[in-house]
Amino acid sequence: MSAVEAAAIDTAGSASRGKAAPARSGLVWLGLVLPLLLALLWEALVAAGLANGRLMPPPSVVGRTLWELAASGELLTHAAATLSRVGAGFGLGALAGTVLGALTGALPVAQRLLDPTLQALRAIPSIAWVPLFILWLGIFEASKVALIAVGVFFPVYLGVAAAIQGIDRKVVEVGRVFRLSRLAMVRRVLLPAILPDWITALRSGLGLGFMFVVAAEIMGASEGLGYLLVDGQQLGRPDTIIAAIISFAVLGKLADGLLVAITRPFLAWQDTARDKL
């Protein structure tokens, strides 16, 4: 292939990627179509008397409740408390999962020593940790953060360990052919090879962190969206419960989007066929 042909192919590829960017940005809003249609359908069914709006309030009632919570500042207080707990638990769990996942993935001795115990601990239900953490750490923030960290730890640990164990042998051999040092091998070959799987594991861990924070806040919090769920249940207000659930969904989506945005520059080197499928 001549240099002119190679340049033409590269220019065509750049042009196609440039056209795909506006298309992707337009598709972002497509994700709102389904929830909006479902909300309008439920509103219409309740207004027509075909559905019970008492146990499952229509979107207009839930929206009014969200507005009242936001106007009073209560929603911001609960959301901030939940985000601070998820942030602390995610940081601790992701760090521990990355370190232990790297050890068990890279060292067969560490895998035989640690992995059976960690896999057994992974099978323990999240709610089973609650009384133990309360006994060890008390009922305040430390026990809640510890529970969230446990939820984040396991998907990150499994993702990192599996990514390291799944590195293609030919990739390592290429690095050896170029006589890369051990540090250069890690930085230029191994780390890029596991980075996509590691980021996916972080996203999975973040999602579980939001799931575990509900159990953490139910076990004695005075602030947080989990506390708002319990408060709505005790007061018999399904609109408050659904408002808290929607707030969890929005916060979780925003946190995941922030994580994707932060990590996207580290994956800019990837040349995938996703836009052409």
C-alpha positions in Angstrom: 0.0 0.0 0.0 1.4 3.4 -1.0 1.6 6.3 1.3 -1.1 8.2 -0.6 -3.5 5.3 -0.2 -2.8 5.0 3.5 -3.3 8.8 3.9 -6.6 8.5 2.0 -7.8 5.7 4.3 -6.9 7.6 7.4 -8.7 10.7 6.1 -11.8 8.7 5.4 -11.7 7.1 8.8 -11.3 10.5 10.5 -14.3 11.9 8.5 -16.5 8.9 9.4 -15.6 9.4 13.1 -16.4 13.1 12.8 -19.8 12.3 11.3 -20.5 9.7 14.0 -19.9 12.2 16.9 -23.0 14.3 16.2 -25.1 11.2 15.7 -24.0 9.8 19.1 -24.8 13.1 20.8 -28.3 13.0 19.2 -28.9 9.5 20.4 -28.3 10.5 24.0 -31.8 12.1 24.2 -33.3 8.9 22.7 -33.0 7.3 26.2 -35.6 9.7 27.6 -38.3 8.5 25.1 -39.2 5.3 26.9 -39.6 6.7 30.5 -41.5 9.7 29.2 -43.9 7.4 27.3 -44.4 5.2 30.3 -45.1 8.2 32.5 -47.6 9.7 30.1 -49.3 6.3 29.8 -49.7 5.9 33.5 -50.9 9.4 33.9 -53.6 8.8 31.3 -54.6 5.5 32.9 -55.1 7.1 36.3 -56.9 10.1 34.9 -59.3 7.8 33.0 -60.0 5.8 36.2 -58.5 2.6 34.7 -55.7 2.4 37.3 -55.4 2.9 41.0 -53.4 6.1 41.7 -53.3 5.6 45.4 -50.7 2.9 45.8 -48.9 3.9 42.5 -49.3 7.7 42.3 -49.3 9.3 38.8 -46.3 11.3 37.6 -48.0 14.6 38.4 -48.3 13.7 42.1 -44.7 12.3 42.3 -43.4 15.4 40.5 -45.2 17.7 42.9 -43.7 15.8 45.8 -40.2 16.1 44.3 -40.8 19.8 43.8 -41.8 20.2 47.5 -38.8 18.3 48.7 -36.5 20.3 46.5 -38.0 23.6 47.4 -37.7 22.9 51.1 -34.1 21.8 50.7 -34.8 18.4 52.1 -34.1 16.6 48.9 -30.7 18.3 48.6 -29.8 17.3 52.2 -30.8 13.7 51.6 -29.0 13.5 48.2 -25.8 15.0 49.6 -25.7 12.5 52.5 -26.2 9.6 50.1 -23.6 10.8 47.7 -21.0 11.3 50.4 -21.5 7.8 51.7 -21.4 6.3 48.2 -18.3 8.3 47.3 -16.4 7.2 50.4 -17.5 3.6 50.1 -16.7 3.5 46.4 -13.2 4.9 47.0 -12.3 2.3 49.6 -13.9 -0.6 47.8 -12.5 0.2 44.4 -9.0 0.7 45.9 -9.1 -2.6 47.8 -10.7 -4.5 44.8 -8.1 -3.2 42.4 -5.1 -4.1 44.6 -6.3 -7.6 45.5 -7.6 -8.2 42.0 -4.1 -7.3 40.6 -2.4 -9.6 43.1 -4.6 -12.6 42.5 -4.6 -12.0 38.7 -0.8 -11.7 38.4 0.4 -14.1 41.1 -0.8 -17.7 41.0 0.2 -18.2 44.7 -1.9 -15.2 45.7 -4.8 -16.6 43.7 -4.7 -20.0 45.4 -4.3 -18.3 48.8 -6.8 -15.5 48.6 -9.4 -16.3 45.9 -11.2 -19.2 47.6 -11.9 -17.1 50.8 -12.9 -14.0 48.8 -15.3 -16.0 46.6 -16.9 -17.5 49.8 -17.3 -14.0 51.2 -18.8 -12.8 48.0 -21.7 -15.3 48.5 -22.7 -13.6 51.8 -25.9 -11.5 51.4 -25.4 -7.8 51.9 -27.9 -7.6 54.7 -26.0 -10.2 56.7 -23.1 -7.8 57.2 -25.4 -5.2 58.8 -25.5 -6.5 62.4 -21.8 -7.3 62.4 -20.8 -3.9 61.1 -23.1 -2.2 63.7 -21.5 -4.3 66.4 -17.9 -3.5 65.2 -18.3 0.1 64.0 -21.4 1.5 65.7 -24.5 2.8 64.0 -23.0 6.0 62.6 -21.2 6.6 59.3 -18.3 4.1 59.6 -20.6 1.1 59.4 -22.5 2.5 56.4 -19.4 3.3 54.5 -18.0 -0.2 55.3 -21.1 -1.9 53.9 -21.0 0.1 50.7 -17.3 -0.6 50.3 -18.1 -4.4 50.6 -20.6 -4.0 47.8 -18.1 -2.1 45.5 -15.2 -4.4 46.3 -16.3 -7.7 44.7 -17.2 -6.6 41.1 -14.0 -4.5 41.0 -11.9 -7.4 42.3 -13.4 -9.9 39.9 -13.1 -7.6 36.9 -9.4 -6.7 37.6 -8.4 -10.3 38.3 -10.2 -11.6 35.2 -8.7 -8.9 33.0 -5.2 -9.7 34.0 -5.7 -13.4 33.6 -7.2 -12.9 30.2 -4.3 -10.8 28.7 -3.4 -12.3 25.3 -0.1 -14.1 25.5 0.9 -12.7 22.1 0.6 -9.1 23.5 3.2 -9.9 26.2 5.5 -11.6 23.6 5.4 -8.4 21.5 6.6 -6.4 24.5 9.4 -8.9 25.0 10.4 -8.7 21.4 10.9 -5.0 21.8 13.0 -5.7 24.9 10.7 -3.6 27.2 11.7 -3.4 30.9 9.3 -4.8 33.5 8.0 -1.3 34.3 7.7 -0.4 30.6 5.8 -3.7 30.0 3.3 -2.8 32.7 2.9 0.8 31.6 2.8 0.3 27.8 1.3 -3.2 27.4 -0.4 -4.6 30.4 -2.1 -1.5 31.7 -3.7 -0.6 28.4 -4.8 -4.2 28.0 -6.8 -4.3 31.2 -7.9 -0.7 31.3 -11.3 -1.2 29.5 -12.3 -4.1 31.7 -11.1 -2.3 34.8 -13.3 0.7 33.9 -16.3 -1.6 33.3 -15.6 -3.2 36.7 -15.6 0.3 38.3 -19.0 1.1 36.8 -20.4 -2.2 38.0 -19.0 -1.5 41.5 -20.5 2.0 41.5 -23.9 0.6 40.6 -23.7 -1.9 43.5 -22.6 0.9 45.7 -25.9 2.7 45.2 -27.7 -0.6 45.9 -25.8 -1.2 49.1 -26.3 2.4 50.3 -30.1 1.7 50.6 -29.4 -1.2 53.1 -26.8 1.1 54.8 -29.2 3.9 55.3 -32.1 1.7 56.3 -30.1 0.5 59.3 -30.4 3.7 61.3 -29.7 6.8 59.2 -31.3 10.1 59.9 -30.4 11.5 56.5 -30.2 10.1 53.0 -32.5 8.8 50.3 -32.7 5.4 52.0 -34.0 7.2 55.1 -36.5 9.0 52.8 -37.7 5.6 51.6 -38.3 4.4 55.2 -40.0 7.7 56.1 -42.4 7.3 53.2 -43.2 3.8 54.2 -43.9 4.7 57.8 -46.1 7.6 56.9 -48.0 5.6 54.2 -46.9 8.0 51.4 -46.1 6.1 48.2 -45.4 9.3 46.4 -42.4 10.0 48.8 -41.2 6.4 48.2 -41.3 6.8 44.4 -39.7 10.2 44.6 -36.8 8.7 46.5 -36.5 5.9 44.0 -36.5 8.3 41.1 -33.8 10.4 42.9 -31.7 7.2 43.3 -32.0 6.5 39.6 -31.1 10.1 38.6 -28.1 10.3 41.0 -26.9 6.8 39.9 -27.1 7.7 36.3 -25.3 11.1 36.8 -22.6 9.4 38.8 -22.1 6.7 36.2 -22.0 9.4 33.5 -19.4 11.3 35.4 -17.2 8.2 35.8 -17.5 7.5 32.1 -16.6 11.1 31.2 -13.6 11.0 33.6 -12.3 7.7 32.1 -13.1 8.4 28.5 -9.7 10.1 27.7 -7.9 7.1 28.9 -9.6 5.0 26.3 -9.2 7.4 23.4 -6.7 5.0 21.8 -9.3 2.4 21.2 -10.4 1.9 17.5 -13.6 -0.1 17.7 -16.2 -0.9 15.1 -19.1 0.0 17.4 -20.2 3.0 15.2 -20.3 0.8 12.1 -22.3 -2.2 13.5 
